[in-house]
Tab-separated table of C-alpha atoms and ligand atoms in Angstrom:
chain	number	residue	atom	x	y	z
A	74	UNK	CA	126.375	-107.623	296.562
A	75	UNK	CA	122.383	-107.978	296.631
A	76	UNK	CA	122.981	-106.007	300.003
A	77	UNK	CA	125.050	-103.089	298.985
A	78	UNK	CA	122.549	-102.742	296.235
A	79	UNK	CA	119.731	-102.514	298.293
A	80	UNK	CA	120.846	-100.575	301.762
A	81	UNK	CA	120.310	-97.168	302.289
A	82	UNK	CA	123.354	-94.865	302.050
A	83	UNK	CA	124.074	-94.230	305.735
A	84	UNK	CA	125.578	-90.600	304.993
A	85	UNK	CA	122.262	-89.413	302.869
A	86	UNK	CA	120.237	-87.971	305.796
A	87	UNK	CA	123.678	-86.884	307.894
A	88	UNK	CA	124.441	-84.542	305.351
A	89	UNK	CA	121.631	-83.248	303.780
A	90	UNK	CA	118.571	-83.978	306.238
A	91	UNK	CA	115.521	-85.263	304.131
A	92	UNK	CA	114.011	-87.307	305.911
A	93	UNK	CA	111.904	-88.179	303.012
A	94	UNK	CA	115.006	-89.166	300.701
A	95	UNK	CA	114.006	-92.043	297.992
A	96	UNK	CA	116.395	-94.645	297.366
A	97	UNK	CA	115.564	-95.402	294.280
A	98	UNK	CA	115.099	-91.395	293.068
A	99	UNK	CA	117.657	-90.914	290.418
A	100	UNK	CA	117.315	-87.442	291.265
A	101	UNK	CA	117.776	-87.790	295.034
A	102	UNK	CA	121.068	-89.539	294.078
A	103	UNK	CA	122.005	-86.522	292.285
A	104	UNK	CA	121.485	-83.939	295.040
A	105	UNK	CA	122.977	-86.350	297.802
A	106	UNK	CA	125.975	-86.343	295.092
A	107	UNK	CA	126.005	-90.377	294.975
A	108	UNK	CA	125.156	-90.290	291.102
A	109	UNK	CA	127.379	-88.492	288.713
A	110	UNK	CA	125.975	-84.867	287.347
A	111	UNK	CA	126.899	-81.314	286.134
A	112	UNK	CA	125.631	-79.172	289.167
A	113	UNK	CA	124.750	-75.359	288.792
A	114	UNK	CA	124.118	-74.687	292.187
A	115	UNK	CA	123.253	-76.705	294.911
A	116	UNK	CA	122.298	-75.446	298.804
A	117	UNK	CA	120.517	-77.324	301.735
A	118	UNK	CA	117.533	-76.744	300.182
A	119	UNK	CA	117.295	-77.144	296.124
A	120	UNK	CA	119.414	-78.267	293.422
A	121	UNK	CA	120.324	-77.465	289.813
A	122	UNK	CA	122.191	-79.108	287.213
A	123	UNK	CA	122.821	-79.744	283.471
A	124	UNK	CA	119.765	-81.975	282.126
A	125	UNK	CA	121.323	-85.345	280.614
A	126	UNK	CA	119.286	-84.215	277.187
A	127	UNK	CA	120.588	-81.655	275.902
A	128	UNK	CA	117.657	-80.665	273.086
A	129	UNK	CA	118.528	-77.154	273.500
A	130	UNK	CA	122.185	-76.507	274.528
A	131	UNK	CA	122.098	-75.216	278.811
A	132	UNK	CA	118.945	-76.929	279.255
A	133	UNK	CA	118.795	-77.006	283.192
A	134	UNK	CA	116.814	-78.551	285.888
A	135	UNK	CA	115.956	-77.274	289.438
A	136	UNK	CA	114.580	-79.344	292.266
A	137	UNK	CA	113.916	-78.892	295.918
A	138	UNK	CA	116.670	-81.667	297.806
A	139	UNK	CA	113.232	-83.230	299.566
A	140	UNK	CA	111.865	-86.033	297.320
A	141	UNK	CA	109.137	-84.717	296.527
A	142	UNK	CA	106.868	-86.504	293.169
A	143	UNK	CA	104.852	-83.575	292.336
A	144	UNK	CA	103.458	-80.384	292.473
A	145	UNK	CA	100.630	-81.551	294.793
A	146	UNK	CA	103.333	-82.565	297.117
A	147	UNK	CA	105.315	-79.675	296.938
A	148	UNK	CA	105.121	-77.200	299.872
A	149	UNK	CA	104.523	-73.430	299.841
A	150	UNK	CA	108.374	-73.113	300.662
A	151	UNK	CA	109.874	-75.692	298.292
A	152	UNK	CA	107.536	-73.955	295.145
A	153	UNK	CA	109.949	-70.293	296.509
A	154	UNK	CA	112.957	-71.823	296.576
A	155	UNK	CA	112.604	-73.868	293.192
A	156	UNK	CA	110.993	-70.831	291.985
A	157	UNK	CA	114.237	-68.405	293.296
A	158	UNK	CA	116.384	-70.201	291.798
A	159	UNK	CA	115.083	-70.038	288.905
A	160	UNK	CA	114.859	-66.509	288.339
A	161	UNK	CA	118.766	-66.513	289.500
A	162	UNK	CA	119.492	-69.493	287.015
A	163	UNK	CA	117.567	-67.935	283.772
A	164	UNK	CA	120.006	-64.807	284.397
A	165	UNK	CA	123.013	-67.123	284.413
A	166	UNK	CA	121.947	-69.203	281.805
A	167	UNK	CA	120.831	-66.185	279.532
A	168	UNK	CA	124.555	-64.908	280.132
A	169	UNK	CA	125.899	-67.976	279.440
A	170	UNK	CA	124.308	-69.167	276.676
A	171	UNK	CA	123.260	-65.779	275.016
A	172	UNK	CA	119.705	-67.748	274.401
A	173	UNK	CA	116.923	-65.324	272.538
A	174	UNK	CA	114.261	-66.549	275.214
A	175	UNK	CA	113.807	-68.850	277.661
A	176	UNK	CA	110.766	-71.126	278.779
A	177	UNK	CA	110.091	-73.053	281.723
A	178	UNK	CA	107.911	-76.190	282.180
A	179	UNK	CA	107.455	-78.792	284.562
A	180	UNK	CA	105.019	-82.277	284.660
A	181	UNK	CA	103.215	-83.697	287.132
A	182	UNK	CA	102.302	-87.628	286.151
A	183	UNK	CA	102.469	-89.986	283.369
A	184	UNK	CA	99.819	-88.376	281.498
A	185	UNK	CA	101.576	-85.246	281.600
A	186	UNK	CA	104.981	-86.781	280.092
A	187	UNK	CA	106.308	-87.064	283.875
A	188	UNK	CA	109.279	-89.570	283.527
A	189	UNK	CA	111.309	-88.914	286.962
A	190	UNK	CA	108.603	-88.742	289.953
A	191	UNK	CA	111.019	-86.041	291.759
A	192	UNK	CA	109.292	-82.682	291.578
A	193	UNK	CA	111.872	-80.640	288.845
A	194	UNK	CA	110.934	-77.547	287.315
A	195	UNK	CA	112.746	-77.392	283.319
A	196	UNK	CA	114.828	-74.326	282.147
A	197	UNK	CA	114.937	-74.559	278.439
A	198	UNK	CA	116.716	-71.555	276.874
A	199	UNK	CA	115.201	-70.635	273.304
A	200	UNK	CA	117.269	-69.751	270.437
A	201	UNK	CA	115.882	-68.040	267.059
A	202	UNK	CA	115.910	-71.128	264.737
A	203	UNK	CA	116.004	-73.888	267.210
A	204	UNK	CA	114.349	-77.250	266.696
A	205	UNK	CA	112.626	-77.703	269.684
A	206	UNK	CA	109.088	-78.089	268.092
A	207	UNK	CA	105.889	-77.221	271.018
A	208	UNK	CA	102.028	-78.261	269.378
A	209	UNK	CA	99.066	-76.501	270.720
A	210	UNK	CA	96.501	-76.609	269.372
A	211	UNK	CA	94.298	-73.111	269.063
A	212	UNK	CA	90.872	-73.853	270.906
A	213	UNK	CA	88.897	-70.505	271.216
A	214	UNK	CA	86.362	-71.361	273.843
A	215	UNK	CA	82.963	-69.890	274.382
A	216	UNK	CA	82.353	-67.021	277.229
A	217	UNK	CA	80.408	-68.944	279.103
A	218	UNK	CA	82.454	-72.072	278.638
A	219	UNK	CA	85.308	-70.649	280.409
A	220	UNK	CA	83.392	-69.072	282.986
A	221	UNK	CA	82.167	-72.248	283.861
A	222	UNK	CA	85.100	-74.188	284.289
A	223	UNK	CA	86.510	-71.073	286.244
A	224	UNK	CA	83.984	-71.268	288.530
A	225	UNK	CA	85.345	-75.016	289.100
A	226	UNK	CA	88.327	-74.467	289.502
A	227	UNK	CA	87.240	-70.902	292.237
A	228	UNK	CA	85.579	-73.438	294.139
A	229	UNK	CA	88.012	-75.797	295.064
A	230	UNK	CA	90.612	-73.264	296.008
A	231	UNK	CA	91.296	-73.206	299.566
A	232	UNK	CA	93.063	-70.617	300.279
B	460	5GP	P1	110.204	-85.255	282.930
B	460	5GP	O1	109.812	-85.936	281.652
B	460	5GP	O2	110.035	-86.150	284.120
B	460	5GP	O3	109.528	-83.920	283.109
B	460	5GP	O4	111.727	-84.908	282.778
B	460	5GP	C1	112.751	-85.731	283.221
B	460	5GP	C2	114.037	-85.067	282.784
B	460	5GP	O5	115.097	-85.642	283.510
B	460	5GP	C3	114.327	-85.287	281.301
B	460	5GP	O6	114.543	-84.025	280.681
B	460	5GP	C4	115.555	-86.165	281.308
B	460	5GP	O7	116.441	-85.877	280.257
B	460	5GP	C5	116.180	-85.855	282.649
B	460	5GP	N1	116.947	-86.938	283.221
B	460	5GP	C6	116.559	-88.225	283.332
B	460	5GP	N2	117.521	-88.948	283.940
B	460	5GP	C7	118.526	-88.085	284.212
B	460	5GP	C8	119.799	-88.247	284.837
B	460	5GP	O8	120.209	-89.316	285.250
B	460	5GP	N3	120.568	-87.139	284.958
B	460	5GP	C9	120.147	-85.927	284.504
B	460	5GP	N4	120.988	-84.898	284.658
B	460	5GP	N5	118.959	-85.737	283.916
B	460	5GP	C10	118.153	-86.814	283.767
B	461	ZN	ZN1	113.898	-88.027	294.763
């Protein structure tokens, strides 16, 4: 029992070929289609399906088939593909769900709310009236303040 638990689905890397497939990666499960979901779309590269919260009705999820944790793992290619799809999948969904907007967001670590550490990107069509309730707070920053932290940022850009 302990076993079957514990050893790696021999099929996993037959079908789909990610090498870096997590065992434990709900969302690895999903795209190797060994855990139960709603799929969207699905090639040999990303994945989309129904988010198991449903705050706002169609709310989707995309993410490359590689287990990937985070943005700063995420390759140049995997960021196009996720990043395809999406523009594909916000037409659909718009269609679908006749939403009045539609916003996109995706975490990287605890701190950021992060809660599966697959790399997913969040489609969250917006309707008029909707409860889905975002803070920010305003912080008008000074000239210089923002020049300075651009320069910081300029710096450690390599590319
Ligand atoms: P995060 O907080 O990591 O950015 O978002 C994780 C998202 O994954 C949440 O919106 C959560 O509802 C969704 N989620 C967590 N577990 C499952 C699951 O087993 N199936 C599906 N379809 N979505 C999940
Ligand atoms: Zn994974």
């Amino acid at each position: 029992m302990a076993a079957a638990q514990t050893a790696a689905p021999s099929c996993r890397k037959k079908l789909y070929n990610c090498p870096m497939t997590s065992q434990d990666c709900i969302f690895c499960q999903i795209a190797a289609g060994m855990s139960p979901a709603s799929i969207v779309y699905a090639d040999e590269r990303i994945a989309a399906f129904m988010d198991i919260n449903q705050p706002v009705p169609y709310k989707t999820l995309i993410i490359p088939r590689a287990h990937v944790e985070t943005i700063y793992d995420l390759s140049g290619e995997q960021a196009a593909w996720v990043m395809q799809a999406a523009v594909q999948i916000a037409q659909a969904i718009r269609a679908a769900s006749n939403c009045d907007g539609l916003m996109l967001s995706q975490s990287n670590g605890a701190a950021a709310g992060q809660e599966v550490f697959h790399f997913h990107l969040h489609l969250w069509p917006r309707f008029w009236g909707d409860r889905l309730r975002i803070s920010v707070p305003r912080s008008l920053t000074p000239r210089a303040e923002l020049d300075r932290m651009a320069s910081e940022i300029r710096a450690r850009l390599d590319f």
